[in-house]
Amino acid sequence: MASLKELKDRIKSVKSTQKITKAKQMVAAAKLRKAQAAAESARPYAERLAGVMGSLAGKVNGDSAPLLLRGTGSNQRHLLVVVNTDKGLCGGLNANIVKEAKKQARKLIAEGKDVSFYLVGKKGRAPIKRDFANSIDRHYDTSDMRNPDFAEAEKIADDLVAKFEKGEFDIAHLVYPIFKSALAQDPTTVQILPVPTPDEIVESDAAVEYEPDEEEILEDLLPRYIKTQLFGALLEREASEQGASMTAMDNATRNAGELIDKLTIQYNRSRQAAITTELIEIIAGAEAL
């Protein structure tokens, strides 16, 4: 049985931990509002850009389409771009992202495809390395960022496009979390290279002439679309991280409170038992006299 001093020290330690988790919860809650607003504001732009690109893609034929749209003509080599966080203490967020990435990888391997990984963020590396150590193509750290910015997305997009144009892979998939609420962040997988066109392209009745032609516009628009997709993924990751961190720290704070209550009860019982024992010894000694 723990001594009174040990119980007292443990209560003090748990209280210190509770203060830290409470502070981290408040910090995450303060950051969440801004991160959520940024993620939600980026979604309409990305959707509209995809619509414009799809409209243009529908007017371009086969071999005349840019490489980023028509692809390499093969679908054998697949690259999974996995967007994790650089920091922990955000519950099961990173574990869920890694789980989604592994599921997609195993599905492709079962189909006879070659799979490699492009890892953005630090926290997903170790679990992916355990199962796919020889398939890691590149690590990309975003730890220097205070907040995601478009320049960061441009660096990643330019790197991916360069690899695609060199023929290092045929298809790239983006695995990232979509922020829904502080309690829900759903990992999803979307294709980013070659750029997918909408299944249904809405034709306009208006006569539109493009200057320059559609191919030249797409040459400029396609890289921007890829950068926008990556930027949106970074924004969604930031909002998901803050939401998951706030929830995890709230749970940790409440668990610490419950542990403090249990330890306090145990301390009081032990203290009362010690006092009772001392009283019995005093009374027994007095009676012996």
Short mmCIF file of C-alpha atoms in Angstrom, two decimals:
data_model
loop_
_atom_site.label_atom_id
_atom_site.label_comp_id
_atom_site.label_asym_id
_atom_site.label_seq_id
_atom_site.Cartn_x
_atom_site.Cartn_y
_atom_site.Cartn_z
CA MET A 1 0.00 0.00 0.00
CA ALA A 2 1.32 3.47 -0.96
CA SER A 3 2.43 5.73 1.86
CA LEU A 4 0.76 9.06 2.55
CA LYS A 5 3.73 10.93 1.11
CA GLU A 6 3.65 8.88 -2.10
CA LEU A 7 -0.09 9.51 -2.51
CA LYS A 8 0.35 13.21 -1.83
CA ASP A 9 3.17 13.45 -4.39
CA ARG A 10 1.11 11.57 -6.98
CA ILE A 11 -1.88 13.88 -6.46
CA LYS A 12 0.41 16.85 -6.91
CA SER A 13 1.86 15.34 -10.11
CA VAL A 14 -1.58 14.61 -11.62
CA LYS A 15 -2.74 18.15 -10.80
CA SER A 16 0.28 19.53 -12.64
CA THR A 17 -0.56 17.34 -15.64
CA GLN A 18 -4.17 18.51 -15.49
CA LYS A 19 -3.04 22.14 -15.66
CA ILE A 20 -1.00 21.37 -18.78
CA THR A 21 -3.79 19.50 -20.56
CA LYS A 22 -6.27 22.26 -19.66
CA ALA A 23 -3.92 24.88 -21.07
CA LYS A 24 -3.41 22.87 -24.28
CA GLN A 25 -7.17 22.45 -24.62
CA MET A 26 -7.67 26.22 -24.39
CA VAL A 27 -4.90 26.88 -26.92
CA ALA A 28 -6.38 24.36 -29.38
CA ALA A 29 -9.86 25.84 -28.91
CA ALA A 30 -8.51 29.32 -29.67
CA LYS A 31 -6.73 28.09 -32.83
CA LEU A 32 -9.63 25.94 -33.98
CA ARG A 33 -11.94 28.83 -34.89
CA LYS A 34 -9.40 30.37 -37.28
CA ALA A 35 -8.33 27.00 -38.75
CA GLN A 36 -11.94 25.93 -39.30
CA ALA A 37 -12.80 29.22 -41.01
CA ALA A 38 -9.78 28.89 -43.33
CA ALA A 39 -10.64 25.29 -44.28
CA GLU A 40 -14.29 26.06 -44.95
CA SER A 41 -13.44 29.19 -46.95
CA ALA A 42 -11.12 27.23 -49.25
CA ARG A 43 -13.70 24.59 -50.20
CA PRO A 44 -15.91 26.72 -52.51
CA TYR A 45 -12.86 28.01 -54.39
CA ALA A 46 -11.55 24.48 -54.96
CA GLU A 47 -14.97 23.29 -56.12
CA ARG A 48 -15.37 26.20 -58.52
CA LEU A 49 -11.87 25.73 -59.92
CA ALA A 50 -12.61 22.03 -60.46
CA GLY A 51 -15.79 22.98 -62.33
CA VAL A 52 -13.98 25.40 -64.64
CA MET A 53 -11.21 22.89 -65.26
CA GLY A 54 -13.75 20.14 -66.00
CA SER A 55 -15.53 22.38 -68.49
CA LEU A 56 -12.27 23.08 -70.31
CA ALA A 57 -11.17 19.44 -70.18
CA GLY A 58 -14.36 18.40 -71.94
CA LYS A 59 -13.32 20.47 -74.97
CA VAL A 60 -9.85 18.93 -75.28
CA ASN A 61 -9.30 15.74 -77.22
CA GLY A 62 -6.98 12.83 -76.33
CA ASP A 63 -3.37 13.45 -77.37
CA SER A 64 -3.79 17.23 -77.50
CA ALA A 65 -4.54 17.32 -73.75
CA PRO A 66 -1.69 18.31 -71.41
CA LEU A 67 0.25 15.50 -69.74
CA LEU A 68 -1.15 16.37 -66.30
CA LEU A 69 -4.63 15.64 -67.66
CA ARG A 70 -4.15 12.74 -70.06
CA GLY A 71 -1.64 10.88 -67.86
CA THR A 72 1.14 8.51 -68.84
CA GLY A 73 -1.15 5.95 -70.40
CA SER A 74 -0.45 3.44 -67.64
CA ASN A 75 -1.84 2.82 -64.18
CA GLN A 76 0.79 0.45 -62.80
CA ARG A 77 2.77 2.72 -60.44
CA HIS A 78 0.79 4.46 -57.71
CA LEU A 79 2.02 7.13 -55.30
CA LEU A 80 0.17 7.78 -52.03
CA VAL A 81 0.66 11.33 -50.74
CA VAL A 82 -0.17 10.98 -47.04
CA VAL A 83 -0.78 14.20 -45.09
CA ASN A 84 -0.21 13.76 -41.35
CA THR A 85 0.47 16.24 -38.57
CA ASP A 86 3.93 17.19 -37.28
CA LYS A 87 2.82 17.23 -33.64
CA GLY A 88 1.09 14.69 -31.46
CA LEU A 89 -1.44 14.99 -28.64
CA CYS A 90 -4.34 14.96 -31.09
CA GLY A 91 -6.07 11.71 -30.23
CA GLY A 92 -6.44 9.08 -32.93
CA LEU A 93 -6.22 11.52 -35.87
CA ASN A 94 -2.86 10.35 -37.22
CA ALA A 95 -3.66 6.69 -36.56
CA ASN A 96 -6.84 7.02 -38.63
CA ILE A 97 -4.98 8.71 -41.52
CA VAL A 98 -2.33 5.98 -41.52
CA LYS A 99 -5.05 3.32 -41.38
CA GLU A 100 -6.69 4.82 -44.49
CA ALA A 101 -3.33 4.99 -46.31
CA LYS A 102 -2.49 1.37 -45.48
CA LYS A 103 -5.94 0.24 -46.60
CA GLN A 104 -5.50 1.94 -49.98
CA ALA A 105 -1.97 0.56 -50.34
CA ARG A 106 -3.02 -3.02 -49.61
CA LYS A 107 -5.95 -2.71 -52.00
CA LEU A 108 -3.66 -1.55 -54.83
CA ILE A 109 -1.05 -4.22 -54.07
CA ALA A 110 -3.78 -6.87 -54.15
CA GLU A 111 -4.60 -5.63 -57.66
CA GLY A 112 -0.97 -6.15 -58.71
CA LYS A 113 0.01 -2.46 -58.62
CA ASP A 114 3.31 -0.95 -57.47
CA VAL A 115 2.84 1.38 -54.48
CA SER A 116 5.10 4.05 -52.98
CA PHE A 117 4.55 6.73 -50.35
CA TYR A 118 5.19 10.48 -50.25
CA LEU A 119 4.86 11.43 -46.58
CA VAL A 120 3.93 14.97 -45.56
CA GLY A 121 4.28 15.52 -41.81
CA LYS A 122 6.22 13.53 -39.21
CA LYS A 123 3.66 11.61 -37.20
CA GLY A 124 2.65 9.08 -39.83
CA ARG A 125 6.14 7.90 -40.69
CA ALA A 126 6.87 5.28 -38.06
CA PRO A 127 3.69 3.19 -38.48
CA ILE A 128 3.96 3.27 -42.29
CA LYS A 129 7.65 2.33 -42.16
CA ARG A 130 6.81 -0.73 -40.09
CA ASP A 131 4.80 -2.24 -42.95
CA PHE A 132 6.17 -0.46 -46.04
CA ALA A 133 9.78 0.39 -45.18
CA ASN A 134 11.01 -0.06 -48.76
CA SER A 135 8.19 1.93 -50.32
CA ILE A 136 8.90 5.39 -48.84
CA ASP A 137 9.63 7.73 -51.75
CA ARG A 138 10.03 11.03 -49.91
CA HIS A 139 9.62 12.72 -46.51
CA TYR A 140 8.38 16.27 -46.44
CA ASP A 141 8.38 18.22 -43.16
CA THR A 142 6.02 21.12 -42.55
CA SER A 143 7.16 21.78 -38.98
CA ASP A 144 8.45 25.28 -39.78
CA MET A 145 4.95 26.47 -40.60
CA ARG A 146 3.03 28.41 -37.99
CA ASN A 147 -0.03 28.25 -40.23
CA PRO A 148 -0.42 26.56 -43.63
CA ASP A 149 0.22 28.90 -46.54
CA PHE A 150 -0.05 28.55 -50.30
CA ALA A 151 3.73 28.69 -50.75
CA GLU A 152 4.07 25.43 -48.81
CA ALA A 153 1.49 23.74 -51.03
CA GLU A 154 3.34 25.05 -54.11
CA LYS A 155 6.58 23.38 -53.01
CA ILE A 156 4.91 20.02 -52.59
CA ALA A 157 2.92 20.36 -55.83
CA ASP A 158 5.99 21.37 -57.87
CA ASP A 159 7.89 18.37 -56.49
CA LEU A 160 5.04 15.99 -57.37
CA VAL A 161 4.60 17.43 -60.86
CA ALA A 162 8.33 17.15 -61.53
CA LYS A 163 8.31 13.48 -60.47
CA PHE A 164 5.22 12.84 -62.62
CA GLU A 165 6.75 14.46 -65.69
CA LYS A 166 9.90 12.36 -65.19
CA GLY A 167 7.72 9.24 -65.25
CA GLU A 168 8.44 8.17 -61.67
CA PHE A 169 4.78 7.24 -61.11
CA ASP A 170 1.56 6.96 -63.11
CA ILE A 171 -1.13 7.93 -60.61
CA ALA A 172 -0.94 9.93 -57.37
CA HIS A 173 -3.56 9.76 -54.62
CA LEU A 174 -3.89 12.30 -51.81
CA VAL A 175 -4.74 10.89 -48.35
CA TYR A 176 -5.79 13.55 -45.83
CA PRO A 177 -8.39 14.26 -43.13
CA ILE A 178 -11.55 16.25 -43.81
CA PHE A 179 -12.62 18.39 -40.88
CA LYS A 180 -16.28 17.98 -39.94
CA SER A 181 -16.30 18.95 -36.27
CA ALA A 182 -14.09 18.85 -33.20
CA LEU A 183 -15.33 15.29 -32.67
CA ALA A 184 -15.17 14.08 -36.29
CA GLN A 185 -12.31 14.19 -38.78
CA ASP A 186 -12.71 11.71 -41.60
CA PRO A 187 -9.66 10.55 -43.61
CA THR A 188 -10.33 10.43 -47.34
CA THR A 189 -8.44 9.50 -50.51
CA VAL A 190 -8.68 11.42 -53.79
CA GLN A 191 -6.73 11.21 -57.05
CA ILE A 192 -4.70 14.31 -57.87
CA LEU A 193 -2.46 13.13 -60.74
CA PRO A 194 -3.34 12.83 -63.51
CA VAL A 195 -6.00 15.40 -62.72
CA PRO A 196 -9.39 13.64 -62.81
CA THR A 197 -12.17 15.15 -64.88
CA PRO A 198 -15.78 15.20 -63.62
CA ASP A 199 -17.88 12.19 -64.62
CA GLU A 200 -20.56 14.53 -65.88
CA ILE A 201 -19.61 17.81 -67.55
CA VAL A 202 -22.40 20.35 -67.72
CA GLU A 203 -22.46 21.90 -71.16
CA SER A 204 -23.38 25.55 -71.41
CA ASP A 205 -25.68 26.86 -74.16
CA ALA A 206 -23.51 29.98 -74.43
CA ALA A 207 -21.00 30.20 -77.26
CA VAL A 208 -17.61 30.64 -75.63
CA GLU A 209 -14.37 31.35 -77.45
CA TYR A 210 -11.16 30.96 -75.50
CA GLU A 211 -8.10 33.11 -76.05
CA PRO A 212 -5.61 31.48 -75.91
CA ASP A 213 -7.04 28.05 -76.73
CA GLU A 214 -8.19 25.45 -74.20
CA GLU A 215 -4.89 23.53 -74.22
CA GLU A 216 -2.85 26.59 -73.26
CA ILE A 217 -5.27 27.58 -70.53
CA LEU A 218 -5.20 24.06 -69.10
CA GLU A 219 -1.38 24.08 -69.12
CA ASP A 220 -1.56 26.94 -66.61
CA LEU A 221 -4.73 25.86 -64.81
CA LEU A 222 -3.81 22.23 -64.06
CA PRO A 223 -0.73 22.98 -61.88
CA ARG A 224 -2.78 25.59 -60.03
CA TYR A 225 -5.51 23.04 -59.43
CA ILE A 226 -3.00 20.56 -57.94
CA LYS A 227 -1.60 23.31 -55.69
CA THR A 228 -5.12 24.23 -54.60
CA GLN A 229 -5.92 20.62 -53.73
CA LEU A 230 -2.75 20.33 -51.63
CA PHE A 231 -3.37 23.67 -49.96
CA GLY A 232 -6.90 22.58 -49.11
CA ALA A 233 -5.52 19.33 -47.65
CA LEU A 234 -3.10 21.29 -45.44
CA LEU A 235 -5.92 23.54 -44.25
CA GLU A 236 -8.15 20.56 -43.52
CA ARG A 237 -5.28 18.92 -41.65
CA GLU A 238 -4.73 22.03 -39.53
CA ALA A 239 -8.41 22.29 -38.59
CA SER A 240 -8.59 18.54 -37.92
CA GLU A 241 -5.46 18.68 -35.75
CA GLN A 242 -6.79 21.52 -33.60
CA GLY A 243 -10.22 19.91 -33.27
CA ALA A 244 -8.78 16.50 -32.37
CA SER A 245 -6.28 18.10 -29.97
CA MET A 246 -9.02 20.08 -28.21
CA THR A 247 -11.13 16.94 -27.78
CA ALA A 248 -8.18 14.80 -26.64
CA MET A 249 -7.00 17.39 -24.12
CA ASP A 250 -10.54 17.83 -22.80
CA ASN A 251 -10.78 14.07 -22.24
CA ALA A 252 -7.34 14.03 -20.62
CA THR A 253 -8.31 16.90 -18.30
CA ARG A 254 -11.49 15.12 -17.20
CA ASN A 255 -9.64 11.82 -16.72
CA ALA A 256 -7.03 13.61 -14.61
CA GLY A 257 -9.83 15.09 -12.49
CA GLU A 258 -11.34 11.66 -11.93
CA LEU A 259 -7.93 10.24 -10.99
CA ILE A 260 -7.35 13.10 -8.55
CA ASP A 261 -10.70 12.36 -6.89
CA LYS A 262 -9.84 8.66 -6.53
CA LEU A 263 -6.37 9.41 -5.18
CA THR A 264 -7.78 11.98 -2.75
CA ILE A 265 -10.26 9.43 -1.40
CA GLN A 266 -7.47 6.89 -1.08
CA TYR A 267 -5.26 9.48 0.65
CA ASN A 268 -8.01 10.46 3.10
CA ARG A 269 -8.75 6.81 3.93
CA SER A 270 -5.07 6.06 4.49
CA ARG A 271 -4.69 9.18 6.61
CA GLN A 272 -7.77 8.30 8.64
CA ALA A 273 -6.47 4.76 9.13
CA ALA A 274 -3.13 6.12 10.30
CA ILE A 275 -4.83 8.48 12.77
CA THR A 276 -7.05 5.66 14.05
CA THR A 277 -4.03 3.42 14.53
CA GLU A 278 -2.23 6.14 16.48
CA LEU A 279 -5.26 6.74 18.70
CA ILE A 280 -5.57 3.01 19.43
CA GLU A 281 -1.91 2.87 20.36
CA ILE A 282 -2.26 5.91 22.65
CA ILE A 283 -5.36 4.49 24.38
CA ALA A 284 -3.74 1.06 24.75
CA GLY A 285 -0.66 2.68 26.25
CA ALA A 286 -2.76 4.76 28.69
CA GLU A 287 -4.69 1.69 29.82
CA ALA A 288 -1.46 -0.20 30.37
CA LEU A 289 -0.36 2.51 32.80
#
